[in-house]
PDB file of C-alpha atoms in Angstrom:
ATOM      1  CA  MET A 233     -32.331  19.982 -43.998  1.00  0.00           C
ATOM      2  CA  GLY A 234     -33.232  17.831 -41.220  1.00  0.00           C
ATOM      3  CA  GLY A 235     -32.940  19.552 -37.755  1.00  0.00           C
ATOM      4  CA  LYS A 236     -31.834  22.933 -36.215  1.00  0.00           C
ATOM      5  CA  TYR A 237     -28.153  22.250 -37.044  1.00  0.00           C
ATOM      6  CA  HIS A 238     -25.766  22.536 -39.523  1.00  0.00           C
ATOM      7  CA  HIS A 239     -22.048  21.561 -40.436  1.00  0.00           C
ATOM      8  CA  GLY A 240     -20.082  22.090 -37.259  1.00  0.00           C
ATOM      9  CA  ASN A 241     -22.650  23.511 -35.140  1.00  0.00           C
ATOM     10  CA  LEU A 242     -24.007  20.090 -33.913  1.00  0.00           C
ATOM     11  CA  ARG A 243     -20.380  19.026 -32.974  1.00  0.00           C
ATOM     12  CA  ASP A 244     -20.449  22.166 -30.839  1.00  0.00           C
ATOM     13  CA  GLU A 245     -23.657  21.703 -29.398  1.00  0.00           C
ATOM     14  CA  LEU A 246     -22.676  17.680 -28.401  1.00  0.00           C
ATOM     15  CA  VAL A 247     -19.736  19.011 -26.730  1.00  0.00           C
ATOM     16  CA  ARG A 248     -21.673  21.761 -24.774  1.00  0.00           C
ATOM     17  CA  VAL A 249     -24.603  19.391 -23.808  1.00  0.00           C
ATOM     18  CA  SER A 250     -21.730  16.677 -22.549  1.00  0.00           C
ATOM     19  CA  LEU A 251     -19.997  19.250 -20.722  1.00  0.00           C
ATOM     20  CA  ASP A 252     -23.474  20.373 -18.426  1.00  0.00           C
ATOM     21  CA  LEU A 253     -24.363  16.173 -18.584  1.00  0.00           C
ATOM     22  CA  ILE A 254     -20.721  15.934 -16.726  1.00  0.00           C
ATOM     23  CA  ALA A 255     -21.276  18.751 -14.260  1.00  0.00           C
ATOM     24  CA  GLU A 256     -24.567  17.073 -13.465  1.00  0.00           C
ATOM     25  CA  ARG A 257     -23.552  13.325 -13.241  1.00  0.00           C
ATOM     26  CA  GLY A 258     -19.953  13.418 -13.121  1.00  0.00           C
ATOM     27  CA  VAL A 259     -17.842  11.556 -15.946  1.00  0.00           C
ATOM     28  CA  ALA A 260     -19.288   8.217 -14.837  1.00  0.00           C
ATOM     29  CA  GLY A 261     -22.595   9.621 -15.626  1.00  0.00           C
ATOM     30  CA  PHE A 262     -22.134  10.170 -19.512  1.00  0.00           C
ATOM     31  CA  SER A 263     -23.526   8.932 -22.342  1.00  0.00           C
ATOM     32  CA  VAL A 264     -23.761   9.380 -25.912  1.00  0.00           C
ATOM     33  CA  ALA A 265     -27.554   8.703 -25.904  1.00  0.00           C
ATOM     34  CA  GLU A 266     -28.466  10.672 -22.975  1.00  0.00           C
ATOM     35  CA  VAL A 267     -26.269  13.684 -24.762  1.00  0.00           C
ATOM     36  CA  ALA A 268     -28.433  12.721 -28.341  1.00  0.00           C
ATOM     37  CA  ARG A 269     -31.487  13.381 -26.073  1.00  0.00           C
ATOM     38  CA  ARG A 270     -30.713  16.339 -24.051  1.00  0.00           C
ATOM     39  CA  ALA A 271     -29.380  18.199 -27.974  1.00  0.00           C
ATOM     40  CA  LYS A 272     -32.633  16.690 -29.058  1.00  0.00           C
ATOM     41  CA  VAL A 273     -31.512  14.811 -32.203  1.00  0.00           C
ATOM     42  CA  SER A 274     -31.800  11.204 -33.050  1.00  0.00           C
ATOM     43  CA  PRO A 275     -29.634   8.668 -31.256  1.00  0.00           C
ATOM     44  CA  GLY A 276     -27.342   8.062 -34.254  1.00  0.00           C
ATOM     45  CA  ALA A 277     -26.432  11.738 -34.918  1.00  0.00           C
ATOM     46  CA  PRO A 278     -23.502  12.689 -32.721  1.00  0.00           C
ATOM     47  CA  TYR A 279     -21.871   9.315 -34.302  1.00  0.00           C
ATOM     48  CA  ARG A 280     -21.549  11.380 -37.788  1.00  0.00           C
ATOM     49  CA  HIS A 281     -19.239  13.763 -35.736  1.00  0.00           C
ATOM     50  CA  PHE A 282     -17.560  11.325 -33.248  1.00  0.00           C
ATOM     51  CA  PRO A 283     -17.393   7.926 -34.717  1.00  0.00           C
ATOM     52  CA  GLU A 284     -17.211   6.354 -31.061  1.00  0.00           C
ATOM     53  CA  ARG A 285     -17.999   7.258 -27.463  1.00  0.00           C
ATOM     54  CA  GLU A 286     -14.174   8.044 -26.934  1.00  0.00           C
ATOM     55  CA  SER A 287     -14.014  10.606 -29.739  1.00  0.00           C
ATOM     56  CA  LEU A 288     -16.979  12.694 -28.184  1.00  0.00           C
ATOM     57  CA  LEU A 289     -15.514  12.381 -24.882  1.00  0.00           C
ATOM     58  CA  ALA A 290     -11.975  13.243 -25.866  1.00  0.00           C
ATOM     59  CA  ALA A 291     -13.235  16.671 -27.291  1.00  0.00           C
ATOM     60  CA  VAL A 292     -15.036  17.333 -24.409  1.00  0.00           C
ATOM     61  CA  ALA A 293     -11.701  16.599 -22.204  1.00  0.00           C
ATOM     62  CA  ALA A 294     -10.173  18.880 -24.822  1.00  0.00           C
ATOM     63  CA  THR A 295     -12.194  21.261 -23.959  1.00  0.00           C
ATOM     64  CA  VAL A 296     -12.113  20.846 -20.231  1.00  0.00           C
ATOM     65  CA  ALA A 297      -8.180  21.457 -20.483  1.00  0.00           C
ATOM     66  CA  TRP A 298      -8.394  24.542 -22.881  1.00  0.00           C
ATOM     67  CA  GLN A 299     -11.331  26.196 -19.852  1.00  0.00           C
ATOM     68  CA  LEU A 300      -8.732  24.991 -17.130  1.00  0.00           C
ATOM     69  CA  ALA A 301      -5.523  26.489 -18.938  1.00  0.00           C
ATOM     70  CA  ASP A 302      -7.588  29.617 -19.469  1.00  0.00           C
ATOM     71  CA  GLU A 303      -8.660  29.606 -15.829  1.00  0.00           C
ATOM     72  CA  VAL A 304      -5.662  29.218 -14.532  1.00  0.00           C
ATOM     73  CA  ARG A 305      -3.721  31.650 -16.907  1.00  0.00           C
ATOM     74  CA  ALA A 306      -6.343  34.508 -15.530  1.00  0.00           C
ATOM     75  CA  ALA A 307      -5.478  33.118 -11.898  1.00  0.00           C
ATOM     76  CA  VAL A 308      -1.783  33.372 -12.304  1.00  0.00           C
ATOM     77  CA  GLU A 309      -1.953  37.021 -13.656  1.00  0.00           C
ATOM     78  CA  ARG A 310      -3.314  38.330 -10.789  1.00  0.00           C
ATOM     79  CA  GLU A 311      -0.730  37.215  -8.706  1.00  0.00           C
ATOM     80  CA  ASP A 312       3.114  39.063  -8.090  1.00  0.00           C
ATOM     81  CA  ASP A 313       5.494  36.329  -7.070  1.00  0.00           C
ATOM     82  CA  PRO A 314       5.603  32.805  -8.324  1.00  0.00           C
ATOM     83  CA  ALA A 315       4.926  30.891  -5.055  1.00  0.00           C
ATOM     84  CA  GLY A 316       1.492  33.070  -4.610  1.00  0.00           C
ATOM     85  CA  ALA A 317       0.734  32.700  -8.632  1.00  0.00           C
ATOM     86  CA  LEU A 318       1.383  28.960  -8.360  1.00  0.00           C
ATOM     87  CA  ALA A 319      -0.978  28.489  -4.989  1.00  0.00           C
ATOM     88  CA  ALA A 320      -3.566  30.715  -7.282  1.00  0.00           C
ATOM     89  CA  ALA A 321      -3.253  28.324 -10.019  1.00  0.00           C
ATOM     90  CA  ALA A 322      -4.241  25.278  -7.647  1.00  0.00           C
ATOM     91  CA  GLY A 323      -7.251  27.077  -6.481  1.00  0.00           C
ATOM     92  CA  ALA A 324      -8.163  27.753  -9.824  1.00  0.00           C
ATOM     93  CA  TYR A 325      -8.132  23.955 -10.590  1.00  0.00           C
ATOM     94  CA  THR A 326     -10.030  22.911  -7.585  1.00  0.00           C
ATOM     95  CA  ALA A 327     -12.816  25.771  -8.153  1.00  0.00           C
ATOM     96  CA  TYR A 328     -13.112  24.321 -11.897  1.00  0.00           C
ATOM     97  CA  LEU A 329     -13.204  20.747 -10.680  1.00  0.00           C
ATOM     98  CA  ILE A 330     -16.212  21.720  -8.296  1.00  0.00           C
ATOM     99  CA  ARG A 331     -18.364  23.634 -10.745  1.00  0.00           C
ATOM    100  CA  ARG A 332     -17.543  21.177 -13.646  1.00  0.00           C
ATOM    101  CA  ARG A 333     -17.283  17.950 -12.012  1.00  0.00           C
ATOM    102  CA  ALA A 334     -14.270  17.494 -14.292  1.00  0.00           C
ATOM    103  CA  GLY A 335     -10.464  17.713 -14.371  1.00  0.00           C
ATOM    104  CA  MET A 336      -7.804  15.529 -14.584  1.00  0.00           C
ATOM    105  CA  ASN A 337     -10.304  12.550 -14.007  1.00  0.00           C
ATOM    106  CA  LEU A 338     -11.478  13.257 -17.305  1.00  0.00           C
ATOM    107  CA  ILE A 339      -8.428  14.690 -19.261  1.00  0.00           C
ATOM    108  CA  TYR A 340      -6.807  11.286 -18.445  1.00  0.00           C
ATOM    109  CA  ALA A 341      -9.724   8.931 -18.403  1.00  0.00           C
ATOM    110  CA  GLU A 342      -9.264   5.391 -19.960  1.00  0.00           C
ATOM    111  CA  GLY A 343      -9.247   5.263 -23.509  1.00  0.00           C
ATOM    112  CA  LEU A 344      -8.150   8.925 -24.708  1.00  0.00           C
ATOM    113  CA  HIS A 345      -4.347   8.550 -24.484  1.00  0.00           C
ATOM    114  CA  GLY A 346      -4.432   7.577 -28.444  1.00  0.00           C
ATOM    115  CA  PRO A 347      -2.355   9.797 -30.932  1.00  0.00           C
ATOM    116  CA  GLY A 348      -5.094  10.719 -32.575  1.00  0.00           C
ATOM    117  CA  TYR A 349      -6.237  12.943 -29.920  1.00  0.00           C
ATOM    118  CA  THR A 350      -4.200  15.911 -30.573  1.00  0.00           C
ATOM    119  CA  GLU A 351      -6.418  18.626 -29.890  1.00  0.00           C
ATOM    120  CA  LEU A 352      -6.915  17.227 -26.543  1.00  0.00           C
ATOM    121  CA  HIS A 353      -3.142  16.183 -25.878  1.00  0.00           C
ATOM    122  CA  GLU A 354      -2.037  20.197 -26.993  1.00  0.00           C
ATOM    123  CA  ASN A 355      -4.661  21.596 -24.342  1.00  0.00           C
ATOM    124  CA  THR A 356      -3.158  19.368 -21.933  1.00  0.00           C
ATOM    125  CA  ARG A 357       0.164  20.461 -22.589  1.00  0.00           C
ATOM    126  CA  THR A 358      -0.816  24.036 -22.562  1.00  0.00           C
ATOM    127  CA  LEU A 359      -2.420  23.542 -19.069  1.00  0.00           C
ATOM    128  CA  THR A 360       0.245  21.949 -17.113  1.00  0.00           C
ATOM    129  CA  ASP A 361       2.807  24.246 -18.921  1.00  0.00           C
ATOM    130  CA  HIS A 362       1.176  27.029 -16.577  1.00  0.00           C
ATOM    131  CA  PHE A 363       2.131  24.779 -13.493  1.00  0.00           C
ATOM    132  CA  LEU A 364       5.808  23.675 -14.491  1.00  0.00           C
ATOM    133  CA  VAL A 365       6.610  27.157 -15.821  1.00  0.00           C
ATOM    134  CA  LEU A 366       5.878  28.489 -12.027  1.00  0.00           C
ATOM    135  CA  CYS A 367       7.385  25.192 -10.393  1.00  0.00           C
ATOM    136  CA  LEU A 368      10.638  25.724 -12.712  1.00  0.00           C
ATOM    137  CA  ARG A 369      11.258  29.149 -11.070  1.00  0.00           C
ATOM    138  CA  LEU A 370      11.128  27.716  -7.436  1.00  0.00           C
ATOM    139  CA  CYS A 371      12.957  24.372  -8.026  1.00  0.00           C
ATOM    140  CA  ASP A 372      16.680  23.674  -8.509  1.00  0.00           C
ATOM    141  CA  SER A 373      15.909  21.074 -11.393  1.00  0.00           C
ATOM    142  CA  PRO A 374      13.163  19.895 -13.887  1.00  0.00           C
ATOM    143  CA  GLN A 375      12.709  16.731 -11.810  1.00  0.00           C
ATOM    144  CA  GLU A 376      11.820  18.452  -8.475  1.00  0.00           C
ATOM    145  CA  ALA A 377       9.779  20.678 -10.451  1.00  0.00           C
ATOM    146  CA  LEU A 378       7.716  17.918 -12.250  1.00  0.00           C
ATOM    147  CA  GLU A 379       7.461  16.439  -8.834  1.00  0.00           C
ATOM    148  CA  LEU A 380       6.026  19.502  -7.037  1.00  0.00           C
ATOM    149  CA  MET A 381       3.715  19.599 -10.157  1.00  0.00           C
ATOM    150  CA  GLU A 382       2.193  16.558  -9.470  1.00  0.00           C
ATOM    151  CA  GLN A 383       1.973  16.962  -5.914  1.00  0.00           C
ATOM    152  CA  LEU A 384      -0.102  20.444  -6.544  1.00  0.00           C
ATOM    153  CA  PHE A 385      -2.435  18.597  -9.076  1.00  0.00           C
ATOM    154  CA  THR A 386      -2.916  15.767  -6.363  1.00  0.00           C
ATOM    155  CA  GLN A 387      -3.693  18.063  -3.902  1.00  0.00           C
ATOM    156  CA  ALA A 388      -6.025  20.606  -5.739  1.00  0.00           C
ATOM    157  CA  HIS A 389      -7.880  17.523  -7.262  1.00  0.00           C
ATOM    158  CA  GLY A 390      -8.338  16.207  -3.765  1.00  0.00           C
ATOM    159  CA  TYR A 391      -9.855  19.132  -2.336  1.00  0.00           C
ATOM    160  CA  GLY A 392     -12.258  19.430  -5.150  1.00  0.00           C
ATOM    161  CA  MET A 393     -13.011  15.407  -5.140  1.00  0.00           C
ATOM    162  CA  PHE A 394     -13.650  15.937  -1.490  1.00  0.00           C
ATOM    163  CA  TRP A 395     -16.366  18.631  -1.996  1.00  0.00           C
ATOM    164  CA  LEU A 396     -18.001  16.441  -4.851  1.00  0.00           C
ATOM    165  CA  ASP A 397     -18.109  13.242  -2.901  1.00  0.00           C
ATOM    166  CA  GLY A 398     -19.778  14.920   0.327  1.00  0.00           C
ATOM    167  CA  VAL A 399     -16.934  14.564   2.649  1.00  0.00           C
ATOM    168  CA  PHE A 400     -16.677  18.562   2.652  1.00  0.00           C
ATOM    169  CA  VAL A 401     -20.441  19.373   2.558  1.00  0.00           C
ATOM    170  CA  LYS A 402     -20.836  17.351   5.686  1.00  0.00           C
ATOM    171  CA  HIS A 403     -18.825  19.652   7.543  1.00  0.00           C
ATOM    172  CA  GLY A 404     -20.673  22.681   6.144  1.00  0.00           C
ATOM    173  CA  TYR A 405     -18.024  23.999   3.752  1.00  0.00           C
ATOM    174  CA  THR A 406     -19.231  26.112   1.018  1.00  0.00           C
ATOM    175  CA  PRO A 407     -17.365  25.577  -2.374  1.00  0.00           C
ATOM    176  CA  GLU A 408     -15.882  28.923  -1.876  1.00  0.00           C
ATOM    177  CA  LEU A 409     -14.182  28.215   1.480  1.00  0.00           C
ATOM    178  CA  VAL A 410     -13.032  24.523  -0.276  1.00  0.00           C
ATOM    179  CA  VAL A 411     -10.879  26.685  -2.825  1.00  0.00           C
ATOM    180  CA  ALA A 412      -9.419  28.744  -0.176  1.00  0.00           C
ATOM    181  CA  LYS A 413      -8.661  26.038   1.727  1.00  0.00           C
ATOM    182  CA  SER A 414      -7.321  24.590  -1.381  1.00  0.00           C
ATOM    183  CA  VAL A 415      -5.168  27.960  -1.798  1.00  0.00           C
ATOM    184  CA  ALA A 416      -3.915  27.609   1.675  1.00  0.00           C
ATOM    185  CA  ALA A 417      -2.409  24.072   1.525  1.00  0.00           C
ATOM    186  CA  ALA A 418      -0.912  24.475  -1.926  1.00  0.00           C
ATOM    187  CA  ARG A 419       0.907  27.866  -0.008  1.00  0.00           C
ATOM    188  CA  VAL A 420       2.147  25.442   2.499  1.00  0.00           C
ATOM    189  CA  MET A 421       3.158  22.802   0.424  1.00  0.00           C
ATOM    190  CA  ILE A 422       5.194  24.773  -1.770  1.00  0.00           C
ATOM    191  CA  GLU A 423       6.586  27.005   1.029  1.00  0.00           C
ATOM    192  CA  GLY A 424       7.633  23.661   2.349  1.00  0.00           C
ATOM    193  CA  HIS A 425       9.461  22.761  -0.715  1.00  0.00           C
ATOM    194  CA  ARG A 426      11.253  25.584  -0.865  1.00  0.00           C
ATOM    195  CA  ALA A 427      12.571  25.413   2.558  1.00  0.00           C
ATOM    196  CA  THR A 428      13.762  21.809   2.125  1.00  0.00           C
ATOM    197  CA  THR A 429      15.592  22.852  -1.377  1.00  0.00           C
ATOM    198  CA  GLY A 430      16.437  26.421  -1.493  1.00  0.00           C
ATOM    199  CA  PRO A 431      15.098  28.885  -3.403  1.00  0.00           C
ATOM    200  CA  GLY A 432      15.310  27.443  -7.009  1.00  0.00           C
TER     201      GLY A 432
END
């Protein structure tokens, strides 16, 4: 029988272990060999499910996009107005990035843009649609909505990376405070956008 994993179980375990490894070491610290070691399988075992490093990373990125979409959706549902929901979505992104060390930096990583990674692309669309739908309710045109969404993702990611890179740690900030600051900054950005473009 050869090992404790059967059929799809090993695939799921490899993705889970990869997520934990990235949370510990970041995307740059990811390696198939280390994933195999932590999963207690032979170095070649992952390649039975994932032909190359990128295909495993794409499966991990698809999981990250799905988890992010789920957390963003939950944050949005707790808010009554589009501006508050959009700010909460930005905060949810920052919180996930701090916790898992993965976000757009993994979803759009080099080598993961191929048409074969359909699950990743579909999950990414689900994630961005949560933001885009709200942005469209606050903007006068699709182009303005895309611009606002880009700004919010950039800001939310930046807050998370400042904490992960130690910038905010040196200021004594907690992850919770960083998330609160991300939400507050998103609100300022959204209100500033509404002031210049009108109520959509």
